[in-house]
PDB file of C-alpha atoms in Angstrom:
ATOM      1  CA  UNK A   1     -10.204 -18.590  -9.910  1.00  0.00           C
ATOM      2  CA  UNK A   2     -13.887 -17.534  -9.613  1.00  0.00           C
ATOM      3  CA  UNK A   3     -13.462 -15.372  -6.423  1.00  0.00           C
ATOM      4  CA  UNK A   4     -12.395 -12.376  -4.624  1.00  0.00           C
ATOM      5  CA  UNK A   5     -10.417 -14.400  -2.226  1.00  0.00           C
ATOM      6  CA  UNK A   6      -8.214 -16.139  -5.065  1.00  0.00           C
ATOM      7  CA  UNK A   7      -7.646 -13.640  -7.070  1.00  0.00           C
ATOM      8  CA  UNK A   8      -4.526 -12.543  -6.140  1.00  0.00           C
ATOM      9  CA  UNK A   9      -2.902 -16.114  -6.268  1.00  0.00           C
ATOM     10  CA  UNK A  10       0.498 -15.588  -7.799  1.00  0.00           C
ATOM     11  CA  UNK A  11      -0.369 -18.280  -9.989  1.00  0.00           C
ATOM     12  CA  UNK A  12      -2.597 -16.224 -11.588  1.00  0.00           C
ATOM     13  CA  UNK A  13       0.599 -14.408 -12.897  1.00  0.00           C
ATOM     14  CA  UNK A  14       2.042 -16.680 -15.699  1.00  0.00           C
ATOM     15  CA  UNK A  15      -0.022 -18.818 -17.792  1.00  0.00           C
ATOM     16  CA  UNK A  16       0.925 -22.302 -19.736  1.00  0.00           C
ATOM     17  CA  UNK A  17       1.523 -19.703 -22.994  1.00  0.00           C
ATOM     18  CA  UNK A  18       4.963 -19.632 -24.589  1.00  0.00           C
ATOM     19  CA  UNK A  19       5.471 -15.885 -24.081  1.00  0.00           C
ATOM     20  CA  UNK A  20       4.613 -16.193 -20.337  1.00  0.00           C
ATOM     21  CA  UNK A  21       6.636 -19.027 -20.077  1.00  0.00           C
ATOM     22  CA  UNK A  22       9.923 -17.104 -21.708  1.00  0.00           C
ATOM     23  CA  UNK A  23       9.266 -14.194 -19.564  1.00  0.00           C
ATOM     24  CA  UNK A  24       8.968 -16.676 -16.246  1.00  0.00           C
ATOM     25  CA  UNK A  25      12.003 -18.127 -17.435  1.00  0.00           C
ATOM     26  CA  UNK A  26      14.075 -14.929 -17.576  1.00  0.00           C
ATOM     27  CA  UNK A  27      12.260 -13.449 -14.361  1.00  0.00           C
ATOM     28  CA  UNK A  28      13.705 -16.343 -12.664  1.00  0.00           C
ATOM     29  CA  UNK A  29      17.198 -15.960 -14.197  1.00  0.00           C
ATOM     30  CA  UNK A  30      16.921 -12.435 -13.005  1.00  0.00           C
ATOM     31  CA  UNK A  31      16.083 -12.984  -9.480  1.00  0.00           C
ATOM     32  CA  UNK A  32      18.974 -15.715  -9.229  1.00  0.00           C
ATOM     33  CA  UNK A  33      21.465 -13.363 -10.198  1.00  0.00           C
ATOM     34  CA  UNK A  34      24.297 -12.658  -7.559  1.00  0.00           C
ATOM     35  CA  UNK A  35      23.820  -9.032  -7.018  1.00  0.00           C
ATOM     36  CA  UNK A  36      20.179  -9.256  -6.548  1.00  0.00           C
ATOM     37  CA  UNK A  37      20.540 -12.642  -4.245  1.00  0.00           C
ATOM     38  CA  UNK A  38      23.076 -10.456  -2.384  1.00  0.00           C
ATOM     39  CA  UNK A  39      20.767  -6.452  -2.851  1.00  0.00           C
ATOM     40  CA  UNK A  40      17.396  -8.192  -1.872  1.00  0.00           C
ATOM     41  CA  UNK A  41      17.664  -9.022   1.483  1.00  0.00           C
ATOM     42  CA  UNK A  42      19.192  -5.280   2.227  1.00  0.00           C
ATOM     43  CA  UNK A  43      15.936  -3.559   1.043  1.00  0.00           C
ATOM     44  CA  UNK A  44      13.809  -6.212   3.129  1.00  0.00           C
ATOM     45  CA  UNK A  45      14.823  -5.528   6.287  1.00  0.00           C
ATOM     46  CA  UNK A  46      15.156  -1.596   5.642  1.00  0.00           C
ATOM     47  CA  UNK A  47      11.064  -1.608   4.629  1.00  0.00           C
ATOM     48  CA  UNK A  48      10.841  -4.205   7.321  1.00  0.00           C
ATOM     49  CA  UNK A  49      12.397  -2.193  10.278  1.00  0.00           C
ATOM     50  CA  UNK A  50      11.247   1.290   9.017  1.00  0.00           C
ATOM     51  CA  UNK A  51       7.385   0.661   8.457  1.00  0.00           C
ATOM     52  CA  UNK A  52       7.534  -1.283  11.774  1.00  0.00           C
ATOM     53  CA  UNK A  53       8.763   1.600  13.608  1.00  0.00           C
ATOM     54  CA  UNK A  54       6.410   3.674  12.076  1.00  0.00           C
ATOM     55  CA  UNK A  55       3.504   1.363  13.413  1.00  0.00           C
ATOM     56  CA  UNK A  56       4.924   1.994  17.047  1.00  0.00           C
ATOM     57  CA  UNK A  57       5.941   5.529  16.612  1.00  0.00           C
ATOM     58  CA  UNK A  58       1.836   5.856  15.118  1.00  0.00           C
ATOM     59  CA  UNK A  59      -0.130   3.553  16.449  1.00  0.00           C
ATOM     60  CA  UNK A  60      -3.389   5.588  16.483  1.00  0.00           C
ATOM     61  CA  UNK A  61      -2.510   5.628  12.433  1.00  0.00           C
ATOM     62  CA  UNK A  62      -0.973   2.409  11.693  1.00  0.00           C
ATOM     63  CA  UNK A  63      -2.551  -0.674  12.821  1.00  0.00           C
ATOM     64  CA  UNK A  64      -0.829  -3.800  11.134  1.00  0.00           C
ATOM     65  CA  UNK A  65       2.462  -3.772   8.892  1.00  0.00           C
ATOM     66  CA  UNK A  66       2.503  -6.947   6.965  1.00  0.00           C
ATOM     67  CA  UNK A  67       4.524  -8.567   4.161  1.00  0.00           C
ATOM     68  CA  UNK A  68       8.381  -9.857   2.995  1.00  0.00           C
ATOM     69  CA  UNK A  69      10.577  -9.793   0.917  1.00  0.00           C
ATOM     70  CA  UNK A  70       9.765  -6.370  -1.372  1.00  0.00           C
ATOM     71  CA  UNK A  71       5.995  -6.663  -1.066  1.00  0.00           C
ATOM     72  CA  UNK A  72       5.002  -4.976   2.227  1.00  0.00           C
ATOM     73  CA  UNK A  73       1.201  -3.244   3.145  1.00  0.00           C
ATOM     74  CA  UNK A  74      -0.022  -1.217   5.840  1.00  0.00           C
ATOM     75  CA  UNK A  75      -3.010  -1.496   7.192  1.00  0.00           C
ATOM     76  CA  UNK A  76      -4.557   1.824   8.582  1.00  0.00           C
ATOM     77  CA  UNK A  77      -6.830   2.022  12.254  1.00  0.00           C
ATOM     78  CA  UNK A  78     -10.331   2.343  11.597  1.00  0.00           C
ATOM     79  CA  UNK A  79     -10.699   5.568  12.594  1.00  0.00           C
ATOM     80  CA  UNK A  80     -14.256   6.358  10.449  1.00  0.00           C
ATOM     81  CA  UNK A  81     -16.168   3.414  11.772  1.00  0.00           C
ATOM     82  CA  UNK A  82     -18.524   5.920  13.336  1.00  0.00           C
ATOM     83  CA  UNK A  83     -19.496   7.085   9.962  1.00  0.00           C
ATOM     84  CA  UNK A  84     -20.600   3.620   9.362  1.00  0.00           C
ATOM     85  CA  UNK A  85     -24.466   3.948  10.474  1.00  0.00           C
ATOM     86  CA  UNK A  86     -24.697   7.231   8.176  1.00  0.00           C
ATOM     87  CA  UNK A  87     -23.600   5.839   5.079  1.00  0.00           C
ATOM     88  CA  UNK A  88     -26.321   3.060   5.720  1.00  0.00           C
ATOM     89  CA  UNK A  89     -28.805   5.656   5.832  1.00  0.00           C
ATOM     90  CA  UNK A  90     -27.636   6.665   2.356  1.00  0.00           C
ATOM     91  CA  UNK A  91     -28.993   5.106  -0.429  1.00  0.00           C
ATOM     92  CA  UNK A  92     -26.213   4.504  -3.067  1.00  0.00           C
ATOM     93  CA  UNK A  93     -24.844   1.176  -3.510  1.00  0.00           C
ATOM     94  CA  UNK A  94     -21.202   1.660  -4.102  1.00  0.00           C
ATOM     95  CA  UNK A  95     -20.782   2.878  -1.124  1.00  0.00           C
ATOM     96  CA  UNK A  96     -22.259   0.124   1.114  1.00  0.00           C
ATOM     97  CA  UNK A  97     -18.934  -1.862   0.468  1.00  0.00           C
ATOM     98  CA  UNK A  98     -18.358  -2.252   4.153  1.00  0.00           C
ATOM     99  CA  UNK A  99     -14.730  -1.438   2.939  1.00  0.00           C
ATOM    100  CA  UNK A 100     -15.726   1.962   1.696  1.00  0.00           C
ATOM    101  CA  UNK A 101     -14.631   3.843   4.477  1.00  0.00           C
ATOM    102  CA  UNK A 102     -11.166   2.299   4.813  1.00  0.00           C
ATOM    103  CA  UNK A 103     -10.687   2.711   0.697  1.00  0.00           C
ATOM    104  CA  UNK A 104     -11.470   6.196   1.101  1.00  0.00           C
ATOM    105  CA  UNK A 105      -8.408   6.420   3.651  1.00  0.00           C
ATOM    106  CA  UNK A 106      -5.907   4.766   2.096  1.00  0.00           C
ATOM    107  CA  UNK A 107      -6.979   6.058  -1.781  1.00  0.00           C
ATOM    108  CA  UNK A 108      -6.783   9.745  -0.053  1.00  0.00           C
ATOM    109  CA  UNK A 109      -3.231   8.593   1.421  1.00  0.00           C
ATOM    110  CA  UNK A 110      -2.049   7.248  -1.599  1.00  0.00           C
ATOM    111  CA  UNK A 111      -3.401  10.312  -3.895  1.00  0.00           C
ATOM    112  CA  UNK A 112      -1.378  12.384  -1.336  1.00  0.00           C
ATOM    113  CA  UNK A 113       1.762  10.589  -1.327  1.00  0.00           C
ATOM    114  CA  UNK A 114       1.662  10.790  -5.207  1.00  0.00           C
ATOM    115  CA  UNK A 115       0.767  14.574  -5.289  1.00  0.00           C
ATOM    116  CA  UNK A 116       3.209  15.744  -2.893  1.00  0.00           C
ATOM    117  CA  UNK A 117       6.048  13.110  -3.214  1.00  0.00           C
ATOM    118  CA  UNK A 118       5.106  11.377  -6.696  1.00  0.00           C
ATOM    119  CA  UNK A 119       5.267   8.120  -5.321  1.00  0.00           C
ATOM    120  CA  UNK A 120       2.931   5.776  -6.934  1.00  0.00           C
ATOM    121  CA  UNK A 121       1.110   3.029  -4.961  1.00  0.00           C
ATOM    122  CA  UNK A 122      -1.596   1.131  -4.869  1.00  0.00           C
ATOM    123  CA  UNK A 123      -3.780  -1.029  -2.883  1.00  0.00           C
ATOM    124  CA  UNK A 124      -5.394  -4.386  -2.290  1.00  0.00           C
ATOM    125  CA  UNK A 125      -8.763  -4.901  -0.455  1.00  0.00           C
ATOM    126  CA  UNK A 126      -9.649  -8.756  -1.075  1.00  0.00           C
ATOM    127  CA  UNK A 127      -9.853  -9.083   2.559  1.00  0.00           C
ATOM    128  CA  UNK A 128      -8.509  -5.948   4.342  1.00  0.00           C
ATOM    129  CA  UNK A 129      -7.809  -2.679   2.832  1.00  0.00           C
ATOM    130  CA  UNK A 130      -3.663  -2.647   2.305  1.00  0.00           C
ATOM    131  CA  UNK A 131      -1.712   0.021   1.238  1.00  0.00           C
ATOM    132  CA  UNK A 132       1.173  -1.793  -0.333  1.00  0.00           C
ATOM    133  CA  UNK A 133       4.454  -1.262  -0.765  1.00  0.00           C
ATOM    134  CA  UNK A 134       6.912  -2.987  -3.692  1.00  0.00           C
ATOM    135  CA  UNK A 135       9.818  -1.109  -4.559  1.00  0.00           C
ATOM    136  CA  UNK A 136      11.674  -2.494  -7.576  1.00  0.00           C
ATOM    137  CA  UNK A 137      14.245  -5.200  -5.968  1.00  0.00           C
ATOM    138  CA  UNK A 138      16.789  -3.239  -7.914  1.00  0.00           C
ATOM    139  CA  UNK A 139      16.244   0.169  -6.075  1.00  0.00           C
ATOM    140  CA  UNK A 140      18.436   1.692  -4.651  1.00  0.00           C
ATOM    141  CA  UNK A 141      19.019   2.083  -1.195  1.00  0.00           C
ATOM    142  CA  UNK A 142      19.313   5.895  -0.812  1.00  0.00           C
ATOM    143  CA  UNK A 143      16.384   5.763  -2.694  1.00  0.00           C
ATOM    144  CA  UNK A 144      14.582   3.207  -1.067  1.00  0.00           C
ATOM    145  CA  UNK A 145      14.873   5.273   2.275  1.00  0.00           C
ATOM    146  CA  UNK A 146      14.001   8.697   1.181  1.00  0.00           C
ATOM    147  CA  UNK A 147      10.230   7.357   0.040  1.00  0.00           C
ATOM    148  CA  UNK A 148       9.916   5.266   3.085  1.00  0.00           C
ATOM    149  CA  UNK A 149      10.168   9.002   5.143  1.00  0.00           C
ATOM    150  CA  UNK A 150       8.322  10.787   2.475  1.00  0.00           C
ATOM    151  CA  UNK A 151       5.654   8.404   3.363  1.00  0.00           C
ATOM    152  CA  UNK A 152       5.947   9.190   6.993  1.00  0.00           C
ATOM    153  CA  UNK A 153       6.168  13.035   6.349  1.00  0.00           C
ATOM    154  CA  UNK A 154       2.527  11.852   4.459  1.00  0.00           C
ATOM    155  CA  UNK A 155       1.312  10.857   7.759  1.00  0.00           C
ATOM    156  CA  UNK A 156       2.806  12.137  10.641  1.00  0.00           C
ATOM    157  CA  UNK A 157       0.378  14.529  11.087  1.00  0.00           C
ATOM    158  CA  UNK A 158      -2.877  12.319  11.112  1.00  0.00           C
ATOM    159  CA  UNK A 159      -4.579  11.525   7.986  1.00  0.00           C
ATOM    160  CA  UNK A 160      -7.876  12.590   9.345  1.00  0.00           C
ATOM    161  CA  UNK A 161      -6.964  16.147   7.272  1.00  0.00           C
ATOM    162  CA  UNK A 162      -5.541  13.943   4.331  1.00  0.00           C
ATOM    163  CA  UNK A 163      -9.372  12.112   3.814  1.00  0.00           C
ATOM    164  CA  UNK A 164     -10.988  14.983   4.124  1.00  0.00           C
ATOM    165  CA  UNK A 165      -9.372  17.234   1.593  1.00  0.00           C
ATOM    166  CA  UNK A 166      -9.674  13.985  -0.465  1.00  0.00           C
ATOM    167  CA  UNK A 167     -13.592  13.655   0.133  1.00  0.00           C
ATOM    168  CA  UNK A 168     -13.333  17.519  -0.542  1.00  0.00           C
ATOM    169  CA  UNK A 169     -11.672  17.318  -3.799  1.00  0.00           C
ATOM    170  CA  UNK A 170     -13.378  14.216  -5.801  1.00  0.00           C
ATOM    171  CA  UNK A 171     -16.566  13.531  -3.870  1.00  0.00           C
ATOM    172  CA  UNK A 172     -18.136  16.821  -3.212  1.00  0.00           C
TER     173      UNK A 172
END
């Protein structure tokens, strides 16, 4: 829609096409079945519950958990803001994003958690930097679990260690 801010709009997802309109048709169908209706709100409140006690157990690391449903994102503490007046000294543009610093965090956190756990996730930054998370809403529960702790054996120790063998590895 001709900005940063609106392009993430789910209505950006499915267009007036016949193919998109089949595959919104069955996506729907899907997502009305019993099972899911039923499996759905399960894997909600287990992301829910375990990235919000995550935010207390860490609250020098985690600052804000946000989301429903199976789309959730955490949103790290700035804890590289004092790097800020260096980079300005530095003159390359890409990173004078004043979201560099908080990319670099959560792209070292998510390289990390894909090395070491091969979980894949990404991230959004149209207004904050958010690593999300959006398990399949068929995943299993066991499953489900086990990632959300391999993500806090990811950062239970601090990520300061995690960004800088990242900044170590691809920007040195």
């Amino acid at each position: 829609y001709g900005s940063l801010a609106g392009s993430l709009l789910h209505s950006t997802t499915y267009n007036s096409l016949a193919e998109e309109c089949a595959t919104v048709i069955e996506t729907t169908n899907i997502m009305n079945s019993k099972k899911l209706k039923n499996h759905f709100p399960k894997l909600e409140l287990i992301i829910n519950k375990k990235l919000n006690s995550l935010k207390e157990k860490y609250p020098n690391i985690i600052a804000e958990v946000r989301g429903a449903g199976c789309h959730y994102g955490v949103i790290f503490t700035k804890k590289f803001s004092f790097l800020k007046k260096i980079i300005k000294l530095i003159p390359i543009r890409f990173i004078q994003d004043p979201l560099f610093l908080d990319k670099i965090v959560v792209t070292s956190i998510m390289e990390e958690y894909y090395v070491r756990k091969n979980i894949l996730t990404s991230f959004t930054s149209n207004g904050d930097v958010i690593l999300n998370f959006s398990p399949p809403i068929n995943c299993e529960i066991k499953t489900l679990e086990k990632k959300l702790n391999d993500f806090e054996d990811i950062i239970k120790n601090g990520v300061e260690k995690i960004v800088l063998k990242f900044i170590k590895k691809n920007l040195i």
